[in-house]
GROMACS .gro file of C-alpha atoms in nm:
model
  305
    1MET     CA    1  13.545  21.488  -0.077
    2ALA     CA    2  13.856  21.329   0.071
    3THR     CA    3  13.774  21.461   0.415
    4THR     CA    4  13.413  21.350   0.415
    5THR     CA    5  13.478  20.990   0.312
    6PRO     CA    6  13.668  20.891   0.632
    7GLN     CA    7  13.400  21.062   0.840
    8ARG     CA    8  13.133  20.858   0.665
    9LEU     CA    9  13.333  20.540   0.723
   10ARG     CA   10  13.368  20.619   1.094
   11THR     CA   11  12.995  20.688   1.115
   12VAL     CA   12  12.912  20.358   0.945
   13ASN     CA   13  13.152  20.173   1.174
   14ARG     CA   14  12.986  20.328   1.480
   15LEU     CA   15  12.639  20.238   1.354
   16HIS     CA   16  12.732  19.885   1.252
   17PRO     CA   17  12.730  19.731   1.606
   18LEU     CA   18  12.403  19.909   1.684
   19LEU     CA   19  12.240  19.778   1.368
   20ARG     CA   20  12.373  19.430   1.443
   21ARG     CA   21  12.224  19.435   1.794
   22GLN     CA   22  11.891  19.553   1.656
   23ALA     CA   23  11.897  19.277   1.398
   24ARG     CA   24  11.944  19.021   1.675
   25LEU     CA   25  11.626  19.145   1.841
   26LEU     CA   26  11.412  19.090   1.531
   27PRO     CA   27  11.356  18.712   1.587
   28VAL     CA   28  11.215  18.775   1.937
   29LEU     CA   29  10.989  19.061   1.825
   30PRO     CA   30  10.687  18.833   1.747
   31ALA     CA   31  10.717  18.671   2.092
   32VAL     CA   32  10.730  19.013   2.258
   33LEU     CA   33  10.420  19.124   2.066
   34LEU     CA   34  10.233  18.807   2.164
   35LEU     CA   35  10.324  18.863   2.531
   36LEU     CA   36  10.201  19.221   2.514
   37VAL     CA   37   9.870  19.118   2.357
   38PHE     CA   38   9.789  18.801   2.551
   39LEU     CA   39   9.966  18.864   2.884
   40ALA     CA   40  10.016  19.234   2.946
   41GLY     CA   41   9.676  19.317   2.792
   42PRO     CA   42   9.465  19.098   3.027
   43VAL     CA   43   9.674  19.204   3.328
   44LEU     CA   44   9.617  19.572   3.254
   45TRP     CA   45   9.246  19.506   3.195
   46ALA     CA   46   9.224  19.326   3.531
   47PHE     CA   47   9.383  19.618   3.714
   48HIS     CA   48   9.151  19.862   3.536
   49ALA     CA   49   8.840  19.652   3.608
   50SER     CA   50   8.933  19.633   3.976
   51PHE     CA   51   8.868  20.009   4.000
   52THR     CA   52   8.517  19.975   3.854
   53ASN     CA   53   8.185  19.823   3.958
   54ALA     CA   54   8.177  19.590   3.656
   55ALA     CA   55   7.931  19.304   3.699
   56LEU     CA   56   7.835  18.987   3.519
   57THR     CA   57   7.471  19.088   3.480
   58GLY     CA   58   7.254  19.396   3.520
   59ARG     CA   59   7.319  19.761   3.445
   60ASN     CA   60   7.681  19.750   3.559
   61ALA     CA   61   7.754  19.476   3.307
   62ARG     CA   62   7.661  19.708   3.022
   63SER     CA   63   7.807  20.031   3.150
   64PRO     CA   64   8.040  19.983   3.450
   65GLY     CA   65   8.133  20.294   3.646
   66TRP     CA   66   8.456  20.405   3.810
   67VAL     CA   67   8.457  20.342   4.187
   68GLY     CA   68   8.824  20.409   4.266
   69LEU     CA   69   8.961  20.220   4.565
   70GLU     CA   70   8.622  20.099   4.684
   71ASN     CA   71   8.691  19.735   4.589
   72TYR     CA   72   9.027  19.739   4.768
   73GLN     CA   73   8.871  19.897   5.077
   74ARG     CA   74   8.620  19.614   5.070
   75LEU     CA   75   8.909  19.367   5.045
   76ILE     CA   76   9.061  19.499   5.367
   77THR     CA   77   8.739  19.433   5.559
   78ASP     CA   78   8.656  19.102   5.389
   79PRO     CA   79   8.686  18.826   5.655
   80VAL     CA   80   8.752  18.562   5.388
   81LEU     CA   81   9.059  18.736   5.242
   82PRO     CA   82   9.302  18.673   5.536
   83LEU     CA   83   9.200  18.306   5.538
   84SER     CA   84   9.251  18.286   5.160
   85LEU     CA   85   9.593  18.447   5.187
   86VAL     CA   86   9.701  18.199   5.456
   87LEU     CA   87   9.563  17.903   5.262
   88THR     CA   88   9.738  18.021   4.945
   89VAL     CA   89  10.073  18.053   5.124
   90VAL     CA   90  10.026  17.712   5.290
   91PHE     CA   91   9.926  17.555   4.958
   92VAL     CA   92  10.225  17.699   4.771
   93GLY     CA   93  10.472  17.630   5.051
   94GLY     CA   94  10.352  17.277   5.122
   95SER     CA   95  10.280  17.144   4.776
   96ALA     CA   96  10.535  17.335   4.565
   97ILE     CA   97  10.835  17.462   4.763
   98LEU     CA   98  10.851  17.160   4.995
   99GLY     CA   99  10.653  16.885   4.822
  100GLN     CA  100  10.726  16.907   4.449
  101ASN     CA  101  11.071  17.058   4.489
  102LEU     CA  102  11.213  16.815   4.746
  103LEU     CA  103  11.039  16.507   4.610
  104GLY     CA  104  11.147  16.595   4.256
  105LEU     CA  105  11.509  16.630   4.370
  106ALA     CA  106  11.493  16.301   4.562
  107LEU     CA  107  11.347  16.116   4.264
  108ALA     CA  108  11.608  16.265   4.031
  109LEU     CA  109  11.889  16.151   4.262
  110LEU     CA  110  11.742  15.802   4.296
  111MET     CA  111  11.687  15.768   3.921
  112LYS     CA  112  12.046  15.873   3.855
  113ARG     CA  113  12.171  15.589   4.075
  114ALA     CA  114  11.909  15.331   3.972
  115ARG     CA  115  11.941  15.087   3.688
  116ARG     CA  116  11.802  15.198   3.355
  117PRO     CA  117  11.486  14.975   3.356
  118VAL     CA  118  11.396  15.087   3.709
  119ALA     CA  119  11.458  15.453   3.622
  120ALA     CA  120  11.243  15.419   3.309
  121VAL     CA  121  10.951  15.266   3.501
  122VAL     CA  122  10.966  15.524   3.782
  123GLY     CA  123  11.004  15.813   3.537
  124THR     CA  124  10.708  15.695   3.330
  125ALA     CA  125  10.486  15.654   3.638
  126VAL     CA  126  10.570  16.002   3.766
  127VAL     CA  127  10.540  16.177   3.429
  128ALA     CA  128  10.206  16.007   3.357
  129ALA     CA  129  10.034  16.225   3.619
  130TRP     CA  130  10.193  16.539   3.475
  131VAL     CA  131  10.086  16.482   3.116
  132LEU     CA  132   9.723  16.425   3.212
  133PRO     CA  133   9.490  16.717   3.138
  134GLU     CA  134   9.431  16.911   3.457
  135ILE     CA  135   9.059  16.836   3.463
  136VAL     CA  136   9.124  16.462   3.427
  137ALA     CA  137   9.387  16.470   3.702
  138ALA     CA  138   9.144  16.663   3.924
  139PHE     CA  139   8.867  16.405   3.884
  140ALA     CA  140   9.118  16.125   3.945
  141ALA     CA  141   9.230  16.295   4.267
  142TYR     CA  142   8.866  16.346   4.371
  143ALA     CA  143   8.795  15.976   4.316
  144TYR     CA  144   9.103  15.885   4.521
  145PHE     CA  145   9.032  16.109   4.823
  146SER     CA  146   8.650  16.098   4.831
  147ARG     CA  147   8.458  15.933   5.115
  148ASP     CA  148   8.423  15.601   4.931
  149GLY     CA  149   8.737  15.651   4.722
  150THR     CA  150   9.045  15.443   4.663
  151LEU     CA  151   9.242  15.571   4.963
  152ASN     CA  152   8.969  15.484   5.212
  153GLN     CA  153   8.923  15.144   5.051
  154ILE     CA  154   9.294  15.075   5.106
  155LEU     CA  155   9.285  15.208   5.463
  156GLY     CA  156   8.973  15.002   5.540
  157GLY     CA  157   9.138  14.688   5.405
  158LEU     CA  158   9.435  14.748   5.635
  159GLY     CA  159   9.211  14.799   5.936
  160PHE     CA  160   9.253  15.175   5.969
  161GLY     CA  161   8.987  15.446   5.993
  162GLN     CA  162   8.824  15.596   5.685
  163PRO     CA  163   8.802  15.975   5.731
  164ASP     CA  164   8.626  16.202   5.486
  165TRP     CA  165   8.944  16.361   5.352
  166LEU     CA  166   8.773  16.627   5.140
  167TYR     CA  167   8.562  16.741   5.436
  168SER     CA  168   8.789  16.694   5.737
  169PHE     CA  169   9.131  16.756   5.576
  170PRO     CA  170   9.062  16.938   5.247
  171MET     CA  171   9.395  17.124   5.219
  172VAL     CA  172   9.594  16.809   5.297
  173ALA     CA  173   9.414  16.622   5.019
  174ILE     CA  174   9.457  16.908   4.773
  175MET     CA  175   9.827  16.950   4.850
  176LEU     CA  176   9.893  16.577   4.812
  177ALA     CA  177   9.705  16.581   4.480
  178ASN     CA  178   9.905  16.879   4.357
  179ILE     CA  179  10.232  16.712   4.462
  180TRP     CA  180  10.127  16.397   4.276
  181ARG     CA  181  10.051  16.589   3.961
  182GLY     CA  182  10.335  16.841   3.958
  183THR     CA  183  10.641  16.654   4.089
  184ALA     CA  184  10.734  16.532   3.740
  185PHE     CA  185  10.837  16.882   3.632
  186SER     CA  186  11.083  16.920   3.920
  187MET     CA  187  11.213  16.568   3.866
  188LEU     CA  188  11.287  16.633   3.499
  189MET     CA  189  11.445  16.971   3.577
  190TYR     CA  190  11.676  16.822   3.841
  191ARG     CA  191  11.754  16.516   3.632
  192ALA     CA  192  11.886  16.741   3.356
  193ALA     CA  193  12.081  16.952   3.608
  194LEU     CA  194  12.240  16.647   3.770
  195ASP     CA  195  12.353  16.519   3.431
  196ASP     CA  196  12.551  16.843   3.390
  197VAL     CA  197  12.742  16.797   3.717
  198PRO     CA  198  13.099  16.690   3.622
  199GLY     CA  199  13.167  16.335   3.736
  200GLU     CA  200  13.528  16.411   3.822
  201VAL     CA  201  13.416  16.662   4.087
  202THR     CA  202  13.205  16.408   4.277
  203GLU     CA  203  13.477  16.145   4.233
  204ALA     CA  204  13.733  16.383   4.384
  205ALA     CA  205  13.502  16.444   4.681
  206LEU     CA  206  13.458  16.068   4.719
  207MET     CA  207  13.834  16.014   4.719
  208ASP     CA  208  13.866  16.283   4.986
  209GLY     CA  209  13.641  16.074   5.210
  210ALA     CA  210  13.315  16.270   5.173
  211SER     CA  211  13.001  16.070   5.249
  212GLY     CA  212  12.701  16.060   5.019
  213TRP     CA  213  12.521  16.324   5.225
  214GLN     CA  214  12.828  16.549   5.228
  215ARG     CA  215  12.871  16.517   4.851
  216LEU     CA  216  12.506  16.615   4.806
  217VAL     CA  217  12.518  16.916   5.040
  218TYR     CA  218  12.863  17.054   4.962
  219VAL     CA  219  12.915  16.952   4.598
  220THR     CA  220  12.595  16.868   4.410
  221ILE     CA  221  12.353  17.127   4.546
  222PRO     CA  222  12.593  17.424   4.511
  223MET     CA  223  12.658  17.323   4.149
  224ILE     CA  224  12.288  17.312   4.062
  225ARG     CA  225  12.183  17.626   4.254
  226SER     CA  226  12.070  17.806   3.940
  227SER     CA  227  11.848  17.509   3.844
  228ILE     CA  228  11.703  17.504   4.197
  229ALA     CA  229  11.619  17.876   4.181
  230THR     CA  230  11.466  17.840   3.834
  231ASN     CA  231  11.260  17.539   3.937
  232LEU     CA  232  11.136  17.711   4.254
  233MET     CA  233  11.027  18.017   4.056
  234LEU     CA  234  10.839  17.815   3.794
  235ILE     CA  235  10.659  17.576   4.029
  236THR     CA  236  10.571  17.857   4.273
  237LEU     CA  237  10.409  18.071   4.004
  238GLN     CA  238  10.238  17.764   3.857
  239THR     CA  239  10.099  17.659   4.195
  240LEU     CA  240   9.977  18.010   4.273
  241ALA     CA  241   9.749  17.984   3.970
  242VAL     CA  242   9.607  17.637   4.044
  243PHE     CA  243   9.229  17.653   4.024
  244THR     CA  244   9.079  17.350   3.848
  245LEU     CA  245   9.224  17.096   4.090
  246ILE     CA  246   9.083  17.277   4.394
  247TRP     CA  247   8.748  17.356   4.236
  248VAL     CA  248   8.682  16.997   4.127
  249MET     CA  249   8.791  16.844   4.457
  250THR     CA  250   8.631  17.081   4.710
  251ALA     CA  251   8.498  17.394   4.530
  252GLY     CA  252   8.668  17.593   4.806
  253GLY     CA  253   8.481  17.423   5.089
  254PRO     CA  254   8.382  17.321   5.338
  255ALA     CA  255   8.313  17.667   5.485
  256ASN     CA  256   8.598  17.827   5.283
  257ALA     CA  257   8.849  17.583   5.432
  258SER     CA  258   9.016  17.543   5.091
  259THR     CA  259   8.935  17.880   4.934
  260THR     CA  260   9.267  17.999   4.794
  261LEU     CA  261   9.292  18.333   4.613
  262PRO     CA  262   9.218  18.195   4.263
  263VAL     CA  263   8.905  18.023   4.397
  264LEU     CA  264   8.797  18.338   4.583
  265ALA     CA  265   8.845  18.549   4.269
  266TYR     CA  266   8.637  18.306   4.064
  267GLN     CA  267   8.360  18.290   4.322
  268GLU     CA  268   8.330  18.667   4.350
  269ALA     CA  269   8.349  18.729   3.974
  270PHE     CA  270   8.144  18.443   3.829
  271LYS     CA  271   7.943  18.290   4.113
  272PHE     CA  272   7.830  18.618   4.267
  273GLY     CA  273   7.866  18.820   3.945
  274ASP     CA  274   8.086  19.095   4.093
  275ILE     CA  275   8.355  19.128   3.823
  276GLY     CA  276   8.507  19.441   3.976
  277TYR     CA  277   8.564  19.285   4.317
  278GLY     CA  278   8.675  18.954   4.165
  279THR     CA  279   8.941  19.128   3.957
  280ALA     CA  280   9.056  19.314   4.270
  281VAL     CA  281   9.120  18.976   4.432
  282ALA     CA  282   9.296  18.864   4.114
  283SER     CA  283   9.509  19.179   4.123
  284VAL     CA  284   9.627  19.087   4.473
  285LEU     CA  285   9.722  18.745   4.339
  286ILE     CA  286   9.916  18.907   4.053
  287LEU     CA  287  10.107  19.124   4.300
  288ILE     CA  288  10.193  18.821   4.513
  289GLY     CA  289  10.320  18.646   4.201
  290LEU     CA  290  10.535  18.949   4.117
  291VAL     CA  291  10.684  18.945   4.468
  292PHE     CA  292  10.769  18.576   4.444
  293GLY     CA  293  10.904  18.622   4.091
  294ALA     CA  294  11.127  18.915   4.192
  295ALA     CA  295  11.261  18.721   4.491
  296TYR     CA  296  11.347  18.418   4.280
  297VAL     CA  297  11.506  18.629   4.006
  298ARG     CA  298  11.728  18.787   4.270
  299LEU     CA  299  11.810  18.441   4.405
  300LEU     CA  300  11.888  18.323   4.053
  301ARG     CA  301  12.122  18.615   3.992
  302GLY     CA  302  12.295  18.549   4.322
  303SER     CA  303  12.343  18.180   4.237
  304LYS     CA  304  12.495  18.268   3.900
  305ALA     CA  305  12.727  18.522   4.062
   0.00000   0.00000   0.00000
């Protein structure tokens, strides 16, 4: 009995840290289950459906059959897919990585230096577009960029030409609308990051004779690298999934000039009724999102290191 009691104590002591770690995981278990049901489940269904001839109507809607890689072989020969890929990259790069990211950082820096009333007014004006429901923001952007919209009324009053933005420059109009709506997120993210930068560090750089640009490049930005990587990841993945804004403003037109991958997937699945092919397009979009996400996670780990 005397020999077994210390052994039991050692066993309990070894199990105690393991049980404690498992107990810490219990609060996140409901969130993990919800992610599996509402995120992993639809993603797996989309990949499965992309290997079938599932349709919106007809016999294939009731009993879809397995077609293997047929939908992906069709993707390779689809003349619209390369254009959609290019437009998606341009849309994400122009409106998220450059537009929202840089404008959000600039606004955060200006609001940090501005007086409190000015910062409050600017912050409210920028955030107002972000809190609007996406469908409302989309119709507002359509009214602004349409042929007889607000922008052309302003340009006409100033004596400039009045182009049909949604027909002649659809991607420019869509990117500007997405920047207008999404910049608030980057601004708030960078405003919080800038508040965490120690004031004594920037003051020391100022005393050493560093200019404002040098303090930004060599002091501020390196200290908020993790926030930059996080913001880039979130706005990139969010912009990849933008559909309502594009559909309301141009519906992918004219002549597929604004057909990004989400719009192409919707058209194939619900306009033409080919669910299998539409989910194949959506699967390509998911893979692109995974590539961007993995790249940003690696960047985030490098910034923390």
